[in-house]
Every structure is written in C-alpha cells, then in structure tokens.
Amino acid sequence: MVNLGYHAAKIQGKFNRSLYKAAVSQIVNIPIKQTRQVPISVYAFSCERDLPEQVASIRSFIRHVGIPDTFTVVSDGSYTDSSCNLLRRINRCVQVIPLQNFLRTDLPQCAFDYAQLHPLGKKLLALMSIPINGTTIYTDSDILFFPGGIDLINLSKSDEKYSLYLPDCSMSLDERIIYDDSEKLNPVNGGFILFRHEFDWSFAIERLANLQEAPTYFTEQTIVHLTMHYNHGEPLCTKKYVLNVEDQFIYADKSESKNIALRHYVNDVRHKFWFNVGI
C-alpha cells in the first residue's frame, strides 16, 4: 500500500523549498523582528547547494534566540560571491569566510588528508578551527530554531564548565575507529555543539591517523563523538533539542515547535524542514 502521507510530505517539502529558493534574494531583505542581543558566537559550515537552508537557519536563530555577537558561515569554497553577499544581507552579525582563510595553522596532517578524500573532512577541519571565546555554538545548516531556543541564552549564562551535545537517535558511527563497544554509548550528533571550552582532539585524531582505509560518511561524526566524550561533554535535553525520525512516514511534523529549542532535520526528515521556515 502506498503511504500517501509520506509521499505528500516529500512533495510538499520539495515544493516549499523551490519557492523559498526562488525568493531567497528577496527574503533576506525582510526585516526580522528582533532586537535582543545575545552574547554567543555562532558558526556554521555549508556550501552553495545548501544556501536556502542556511538562510532559513540563520533567520530562525535570530528570530527565536536573538542577534548573536557573530554568525559566521564557513564556506567549503563553493559559495559564489553573490551568495556570500546575500548571506551577509540577512543581518549585520553575519559574516562569510572561506574555509582556507578560517583554518588554524596547527591542525594535524591526517585531518587535511581526510578533507582531500571526503567532503565531511572539510567540516572536521572547520570544527577544529573554531575559536572558543565565551559561549560558542556550531550548527549545521539543516537545523531550525524555535521559540524554545531562548533556552540557549540561559545555557550561555550557566556556570557549568562542560560542553553540550545533541544526542543522536541512531548509532551512526564509523566502527573502524571505535576500539571498544563501550565507546558506542551515548551517541553524539555532530550537527549541533555548544562549546564552553576548547576541545582536546588528540584522542580521536590518533584513531583517524591510524585508519588504514578511506574515511566514510560517518567518520567525521565518530571523531566528534569520541572527542566530546573524551572532553566530558554532556547531552542536551532531547525534549527541547530534537533529533528523531519518528514522524518520517507520516505527513505532519510532530515536533512541538512552540516549546522546542531546535530540530535537526537529518536526511530522513529533511523535507519537513520546509514546513517550518516561516518568513
């Protein structure tokens, strides 16, 4: 039997995205009703293909959380000059930096080798290069923020010293760099991180350096997973910080958007991102 709800949702999401993409140059000029300044630095890593998602994600953060000190989009190198200018027009806090101009000078060679073999290696380089000065957030472009995102302000003012991660809803790990089953516990999603201090990446990077085969799609996330736990990271509340695919095969987005802080619309539910972008 054909699942009409699922297919209708996919069609609706594709249609909504096409409309947003066609109008994105006008959308960035629409004022966002927000004056609250928040002492947070935000970073994202994205590419030209994801321009509509990146615009919608930034606008949702400003609308529901506030205007951060900076919202830096690190480009993988594919963003055109016009797209960079378009992103900057969203708000004065937005800046776009090419990856090569963002990288730290002391990163390990195996991370650069990874970036030559797989696009997510570039994301790893970006994550390792993020400067941590006060509360700092990394967010993927396929994350939308909702009214409950004001909780991030409370977290930014907390005296807690450990960084926070978005729990994953599945075991999406490269098991070649997992050396013990206990290391699989409490899977970390690499799409959203609240940094409270700089990470020591050495533990996981040694695993990457020892990897004999080519990295895969989940190698980057596994390095983040191992690093987060090595640095004693703690999970965000899954009722407010949502990553699940439980509503994949129905039409509606089951997230309670008025109460949650964010939802990461991973591949299985990416189409539902476009149910909630607003203007």
mmCIF file of C-alpha atoms in Angstrom:
data_model
loop_
_atom_site.group_PDB
_atom_site.id
_atom_site.type_symbol
_atom_site.label_atom_id
_atom_site.label_comp_id
_atom_site.label_asym_id
_atom_site.label_seq_id
_atom_site.Cartn_x
_atom_site.Cartn_y
_atom_site.Cartn_z
ATOM 1 C CA MET A 1 0.000 0.000 0.000
ATOM 2 C CA VAL A 2 1.273 3.445 -0.940
ATOM 3 C CA ASN A 3 1.949 5.702 2.059
ATOM 4 C CA LEU A 4 0.138 8.820 0.871
ATOM 5 C CA GLY A 5 1.089 10.901 3.898
ATOM 6 C CA TYR A 6 4.801 10.253 3.453
ATOM 7 C CA HIS A 7 4.815 10.942 -0.288
ATOM 8 C CA ALA A 8 2.621 14.021 0.092
ATOM 9 C CA ALA A 9 5.033 15.390 2.697
ATOM 10 C CA LYS A 10 8.004 14.805 0.386
ATOM 11 C CA ILE A 11 6.250 16.605 -2.461
ATOM 12 C CA GLN A 12 5.171 19.462 -0.190
ATOM 13 C CA GLY A 13 8.665 19.898 1.176
ATOM 14 C CA LYS A 14 10.212 19.929 -2.289
ATOM 15 C CA PHE A 15 7.647 22.483 -3.473
ATOM 16 C CA ASN A 16 8.137 24.736 -0.443
ATOM 17 C CA ARG A 17 11.905 24.648 -0.897
ATOM 18 C CA SER A 18 11.616 25.577 -4.555
ATOM 19 C CA LEU A 19 9.514 28.608 -3.629
ATOM 20 C CA TYR A 20 11.940 29.655 -0.904
ATOM 21 C CA LYS A 21 14.944 29.216 -3.200
ATOM 22 C CA ALA A 22 13.310 31.293 -5.932
ATOM 23 C CA ALA A 23 12.542 34.111 -3.499
ATOM 24 C CA VAL A 24 15.623 33.911 -1.280
ATOM 25 C CA SER A 25 17.168 37.141 -2.578
ATOM 26 C CA GLN A 26 14.005 38.969 -1.511
ATOM 27 C CA ILE A 27 13.595 37.040 1.741
ATOM 28 C CA VAL A 28 16.983 38.177 3.091
ATOM 29 C CA ASN A 29 15.768 41.785 2.850
ATOM 30 C CA ILE A 30 12.690 41.173 5.016
ATOM 31 C CA PRO A 31 13.412 42.600 8.498
ATOM 32 C CA ILE A 32 13.491 40.120 11.372
ATOM 33 C CA LYS A 33 11.557 41.402 14.362
ATOM 34 C CA GLN A 34 14.286 41.004 16.931
ATOM 35 C CA THR A 35 16.336 43.469 18.995
ATOM 36 C CA ARG A 36 17.660 41.132 21.705
ATOM 37 C CA GLN A 37 21.439 40.828 21.652
ATOM 38 C CA VAL A 38 22.848 37.522 22.892
ATOM 39 C CA PRO A 39 26.492 37.022 23.991
ATOM 40 C CA ILE A 40 27.038 33.975 21.790
ATOM 41 C CA SER A 41 29.251 33.355 18.772
ATOM 42 C CA VAL A 42 27.702 31.020 16.201
ATOM 43 C CA TYR A 43 29.441 29.083 13.438
ATOM 44 C CA ALA A 44 28.072 27.026 10.563
ATOM 45 C CA PHE A 45 29.776 25.114 7.766
ATOM 46 C CA SER A 46 27.897 24.888 4.478
ATOM 47 C CA CYS A 47 28.033 25.046 0.700
ATOM 48 C CA GLU A 48 26.297 26.676 -2.257
ATOM 49 C CA ARG A 49 23.876 23.762 -2.572
ATOM 50 C CA ASP A 50 22.561 24.466 0.921
ATOM 51 C CA LEU A 51 22.090 28.220 0.532
ATOM 52 C CA PRO A 52 18.288 28.154 1.097
ATOM 53 C CA GLU A 53 18.673 26.024 4.236
ATOM 54 C CA GLN A 54 21.466 28.246 5.532
ATOM 55 C CA VAL A 55 19.401 31.402 5.078
ATOM 56 C CA ALA A 56 16.379 29.876 6.807
ATOM 57 C CA SER A 57 18.503 28.528 9.667
ATOM 58 C CA ILE A 58 20.193 31.862 10.357
ATOM 59 C CA ARG A 59 16.906 33.749 10.241
ATOM 60 C CA SER A 60 15.294 31.275 12.638
ATOM 61 C CA PHE A 61 18.166 31.680 15.117
ATOM 62 C CA ILE A 62 17.910 35.463 15.085
ATOM 63 C CA ARG A 63 14.114 35.405 15.297
ATOM 64 C CA HIS A 64 13.831 32.972 18.198
ATOM 65 C CA VAL A 65 17.124 33.253 20.095
ATOM 66 C CA GLY A 66 18.444 36.713 19.335
ATOM 67 C CA ILE A 67 21.170 38.545 17.481
ATOM 68 C CA PRO A 68 24.489 36.830 18.297
ATOM 69 C CA ASP A 69 27.814 38.627 18.540
ATOM 70 C CA THR A 70 28.659 36.986 15.205
ATOM 71 C CA PHE A 71 27.120 34.343 12.996
ATOM 72 C CA THR A 72 29.968 33.045 10.883
ATOM 73 C CA VAL A 73 29.279 30.878 7.850
ATOM 74 C CA VAL A 74 32.385 28.937 6.896
ATOM 75 C CA SER A 75 32.159 28.191 3.181
ATOM 76 C CA ASP A 76 33.502 24.925 1.811
ATOM 77 C CA GLY A 77 34.691 27.025 -1.126
ATOM 78 C CA SER A 78 31.651 26.635 -3.358
ATOM 79 C CA TYR A 79 29.690 29.729 -2.314
ATOM 80 C CA THR A 80 29.659 32.324 -5.075
ATOM 81 C CA ASP A 81 30.363 35.987 -4.355
ATOM 82 C CA SER A 82 26.696 36.805 -4.857
ATOM 83 C CA SER A 83 25.627 34.117 -2.381
ATOM 84 C CA CYS A 84 28.149 35.387 0.189
ATOM 85 C CA ASN A 85 26.755 38.893 -0.190
ATOM 86 C CA LEU A 86 23.220 37.532 0.077
ATOM 87 C CA LEU A 87 24.035 35.806 3.385
ATOM 88 C CA ARG A 88 25.570 38.989 4.780
ATOM 89 C CA ARG A 89 22.397 40.905 3.976
ATOM 90 C CA ILE A 90 20.429 38.820 6.497
ATOM 91 C CA ASN A 91 21.847 40.784 9.432
ATOM 92 C CA ARG A 92 24.954 42.760 10.307
ATOM 93 C CA CYS A 93 26.114 39.879 12.565
ATOM 94 C CA VAL A 94 26.531 37.515 9.583
ATOM 95 C CA GLN A 95 29.930 37.026 8.036
ATOM 96 C CA VAL A 96 31.125 34.511 5.446
ATOM 97 C CA ILE A 97 34.664 33.146 5.493
ATOM 98 C CA PRO A 98 36.190 30.656 3.024
ATOM 99 C CA LEU A 99 37.468 27.540 4.757
ATOM 100 C CA GLN A 100 41.060 28.151 3.687
ATOM 101 C CA ASN A 101 41.009 31.539 5.449
ATOM 102 C CA PHE A 102 39.463 30.078 8.604
ATOM 103 C CA LEU A 103 41.761 27.158 9.315
ATOM 104 C CA ARG A 104 44.112 27.005 12.258
ATOM 105 C CA THR A 105 47.746 26.573 11.332
ATOM 106 C CA ASP A 106 48.420 23.725 13.764
ATOM 107 C CA LEU A 107 45.927 21.112 12.545
ATOM 108 C CA PRO A 108 47.203 17.542 12.041
ATOM 109 C CA GLN A 109 48.086 16.313 8.560
ATOM 110 C CA CYS A 110 45.681 13.356 8.763
ATOM 111 C CA ALA A 111 42.753 15.806 9.009
ATOM 112 C CA PHE A 112 43.889 17.545 5.810
ATOM 113 C CA ASP A 113 44.279 14.147 4.143
ATOM 114 C CA TYR A 114 40.715 13.302 5.189
ATOM 115 C CA ALA A 115 39.464 16.568 3.674
ATOM 116 C CA GLN A 116 41.048 15.589 0.358
ATOM 117 C CA LEU A 117 39.175 12.274 0.371
ATOM 118 C CA HIS A 118 35.728 13.216 1.688
ATOM 119 C CA PRO A 119 33.671 16.466 1.910
ATOM 120 C CA LEU A 120 32.986 15.914 5.614
ATOM 121 C CA GLY A 121 36.712 16.074 6.218
ATOM 122 C CA LYS A 122 36.389 19.792 5.474
ATOM 123 C CA LYS A 123 33.708 20.065 8.137
ATOM 124 C CA LEU A 124 36.066 18.416 10.616
ATOM 125 C CA LEU A 125 38.756 20.971 9.779
ATOM 126 C CA ALA A 126 36.214 23.757 10.343
ATOM 127 C CA LEU A 127 35.113 22.336 13.703
ATOM 128 C CA MET A 128 38.697 22.003 14.890
ATOM 129 C CA SER A 129 39.410 25.611 13.881
ATOM 130 C CA ILE A 130 36.527 27.289 15.717
ATOM 131 C CA PRO A 131 37.911 29.794 18.246
ATOM 132 C CA ILE A 132 36.252 29.467 21.640
ATOM 133 C CA ASN A 133 35.837 32.796 23.397
ATOM 134 C CA GLY A 134 32.880 32.516 25.725
ATOM 135 C CA THR A 135 29.798 30.532 24.728
ATOM 136 C CA THR A 136 30.219 29.321 21.160
ATOM 137 C CA ILE A 137 27.774 27.321 19.060
ATOM 138 C CA TYR A 138 28.304 25.186 15.996
ATOM 139 C CA THR A 139 25.161 24.427 13.990
ATOM 140 C CA ASP A 140 24.523 22.600 10.719
ATOM 141 C CA SER A 141 22.502 24.445 8.099
ATOM 142 C CA ASP A 142 19.638 21.928 8.293
ATOM 143 C CA ILE A 143 18.736 22.963 11.854
ATOM 144 C CA LEU A 144 15.816 25.272 12.567
ATOM 145 C CA PHE A 145 15.384 27.164 15.815
ATOM 146 C CA PHE A 146 12.037 27.622 17.528
ATOM 147 C CA PRO A 147 10.633 29.794 20.373
ATOM 148 C CA GLY A 148 12.116 27.480 22.988
ATOM 149 C CA GLY A 149 15.529 28.473 21.653
ATOM 150 C CA ILE A 150 15.602 31.215 24.265
ATOM 151 C CA ASP A 151 16.869 28.401 26.493
ATOM 152 C CA LEU A 152 20.227 28.855 24.773
ATOM 153 C CA ILE A 153 20.556 32.219 26.493
ATOM 154 C CA ASN A 154 20.159 30.544 29.873
ATOM 155 C CA LEU A 155 22.741 27.927 28.911
ATOM 156 C CA SER A 156 25.151 30.656 27.818
ATOM 157 C CA LYS A 157 24.912 32.259 31.280
ATOM 158 C CA SER A 158 25.397 28.997 33.165
ATOM 159 C CA ASP A 159 28.469 28.451 35.318
ATOM 160 C CA GLU A 160 28.687 24.841 34.146
ATOM 161 C CA LYS A 161 32.069 24.108 32.563
ATOM 162 C CA TYR A 162 31.326 21.187 30.251
ATOM 163 C CA SER A 163 30.278 21.496 26.625
ATOM 164 C CA LEU A 164 26.895 20.202 25.448
ATOM 165 C CA TYR A 165 25.969 17.943 22.554
ATOM 166 C CA LEU A 166 22.878 16.916 20.619
ATOM 167 C CA PRO A 167 22.188 13.205 21.270
ATOM 168 C CA ASP A 168 21.828 11.164 18.098
ATOM 169 C CA CYS A 169 18.796 8.955 17.537
ATOM 170 C CA SER A 170 20.786 6.112 15.997
ATOM 171 C CA MET A 171 24.228 4.540 16.133
ATOM 172 C CA SER A 172 25.686 6.446 13.170
ATOM 173 C CA LEU A 173 29.345 5.701 13.769
ATOM 174 C CA ASP A 174 32.369 4.517 11.818
ATOM 175 C CA GLU A 175 33.129 1.394 13.840
ATOM 176 C CA ARG A 176 36.638 1.122 12.411
ATOM 177 C CA ILE A 177 37.733 3.872 14.812
ATOM 178 C CA ILE A 178 35.714 2.503 17.727
ATOM 179 C CA TYR A 179 38.040 0.222 19.675
ATOM 180 C CA ASP A 180 35.650 -0.927 22.396
ATOM 181 C CA ASP A 181 31.876 -1.432 22.472
ATOM 182 C CA SER A 182 31.626 0.860 25.496
ATOM 183 C CA GLU A 183 32.735 3.728 23.251
ATOM 184 C CA LYS A 184 29.473 3.453 21.308
ATOM 185 C CA LEU A 185 27.364 4.531 24.276
ATOM 186 C CA ASN A 186 25.501 7.852 24.213
ATOM 187 C CA PRO A 187 25.978 8.612 20.500
ATOM 188 C CA VAL A 188 26.744 12.221 19.651
ATOM 189 C CA ASN A 189 25.325 14.009 16.626
ATOM 190 C CA GLY A 190 27.859 16.336 15.030
ATOM 191 C CA GLY A 191 25.239 18.809 13.832
ATOM 192 C CA PHE A 192 24.960 20.965 16.938
ATOM 193 C CA ILE A 193 27.516 21.667 19.658
ATOM 194 C CA LEU A 194 27.552 24.225 22.451
ATOM 195 C CA PHE A 195 31.212 24.789 23.282
ATOM 196 C CA ARG A 196 32.204 26.087 26.692
ATOM 197 C CA HIS A 197 35.930 25.444 26.245
ATOM 198 C CA GLU A 198 38.385 24.377 23.562
ATOM 199 C CA PHE A 199 38.479 20.663 22.900
ATOM 200 C CA ASP A 200 41.409 18.318 23.126
ATOM 201 C CA TRP A 201 41.010 16.447 19.821
ATOM 202 C CA SER A 202 44.147 14.321 20.172
ATOM 203 C CA PHE A 203 42.440 11.135 21.377
ATOM 204 C CA ALA A 204 40.183 10.784 18.328
ATOM 205 C CA ILE A 205 42.666 12.242 15.848
ATOM 206 C CA GLU A 206 45.109 9.476 16.735
ATOM 207 C CA ARG A 207 42.421 6.990 15.690
ATOM 208 C CA LEU A 208 41.995 8.846 12.389
ATOM 209 C CA ALA A 209 45.739 8.819 11.791
ATOM 210 C CA ASN A 210 45.788 5.053 12.337
ATOM 211 C CA LEU A 211 42.888 4.383 9.955
ATOM 212 C CA GLN A 212 44.218 2.399 7.003
ATOM 213 C CA GLU A 213 41.114 2.522 4.795
ATOM 214 C CA ALA A 214 39.376 5.544 3.273
ATOM 215 C CA PRO A 215 37.137 7.592 5.596
ATOM 216 C CA THR A 216 33.375 7.205 5.185
ATOM 217 C CA TYR A 217 30.321 9.416 5.679
ATOM 218 C CA PHE A 218 30.260 8.837 9.449
ATOM 219 C CA THR A 219 33.992 9.139 10.138
ATOM 220 C CA GLU A 220 33.723 12.851 10.964
ATOM 221 C CA GLN A 221 30.781 12.312 13.311
ATOM 222 C CA THR A 222 32.626 9.481 15.059
ATOM 223 C CA ILE A 223 35.605 11.746 15.676
ATOM 224 C CA VAL A 224 33.235 14.347 17.153
ATOM 225 C CA HIS A 225 31.557 11.620 19.246
ATOM 226 C CA LEU A 226 34.840 10.349 20.666
ATOM 227 C CA THR A 227 36.153 13.877 21.253
ATOM 228 C CA MET A 228 33.006 15.051 23.003
ATOM 229 C CA HIS A 229 33.088 12.162 25.462
ATOM 230 C CA TYR A 230 36.859 12.469 25.951
ATOM 231 C CA ASN A 231 36.218 16.091 26.965
ATOM 232 C CA HIS A 232 33.391 15.084 29.337
ATOM 233 C CA GLY A 233 30.610 16.642 27.261
ATOM 234 C CA GLU A 234 27.040 16.392 28.470
ATOM 235 C CA PRO A 235 23.806 15.795 26.497
ATOM 236 C CA LEU A 236 21.212 18.437 25.773
ATOM 237 C CA CYS A 237 17.623 17.708 26.774
ATOM 238 C CA THR A 238 16.080 15.702 23.931
ATOM 239 C CA LYS A 239 12.630 17.157 24.634
ATOM 240 C CA LYS A 240 13.897 20.641 23.763
ATOM 241 C CA TYR A 241 16.725 19.788 21.374
ATOM 242 C CA VAL A 242 15.142 17.413 18.916
ATOM 243 C CA LEU A 243 16.735 14.856 16.640
ATOM 244 C CA ASN A 244 14.495 11.964 15.733
ATOM 245 C CA VAL A 245 12.866 10.407 12.693
ATOM 246 C CA GLU A 246 9.784 9.044 14.420
ATOM 247 C CA ASP A 247 7.487 11.033 12.114
ATOM 248 C CA GLN A 248 9.339 10.080 8.922
ATOM 249 C CA PHE A 249 6.433 8.158 7.396
ATOM 250 C CA ILE A 250 3.562 10.499 8.238
ATOM 251 C CA TYR A 251 2.661 13.862 6.787
ATOM 252 C CA ALA A 252 2.890 16.103 9.852
ATOM 253 C CA ASP A 253 5.964 17.372 11.669
ATOM 254 C CA LYS A 254 5.348 16.017 15.165
ATOM 255 C CA SER A 255 7.761 18.412 16.881
ATOM 256 C CA GLU A 256 6.081 20.775 19.309
ATOM 257 C CA SER A 257 7.518 23.877 17.693
ATOM 258 C CA LYS A 258 6.336 26.353 20.342
ATOM 259 C CA ASN A 259 8.213 24.538 23.079
ATOM 260 C CA ILE A 260 11.347 23.114 21.484
ATOM 261 C CA ALA A 261 14.604 24.980 21.062
ATOM 262 C CA LEU A 262 15.600 23.405 17.761
ATOM 263 C CA ARG A 263 15.180 20.442 15.497
ATOM 264 C CA HIS A 264 17.879 18.880 13.364
ATOM 265 C CA TYR A 265 16.184 17.824 10.124
ATOM 266 C CA VAL A 266 18.500 14.988 9.152
ATOM 267 C CA ASN A 267 18.210 13.331 5.742
ATOM 268 C CA ASP A 268 15.239 11.099 6.529
ATOM 269 C CA VAL A 269 13.070 14.079 7.514
ATOM 270 C CA ARG A 270 14.815 16.896 5.633
ATOM 271 C CA HIS A 271 11.659 17.685 3.664
ATOM 272 C CA LYS A 272 9.895 18.665 6.916
ATOM 273 C CA PHE A 273 12.418 21.461 7.398
ATOM 274 C CA TRP A 274 10.410 23.318 4.789
ATOM 275 C CA PHE A 275 7.173 23.046 6.728
ATOM 276 C CA ASN A 276 8.512 25.455 9.345
ATOM 277 C CA VAL A 277 10.741 28.063 7.768
ATOM 278 C CA GLY A 278 8.324 30.988 8.041
ATOM 279 C CA ILE A 279 9.383 34.378 6.683
#
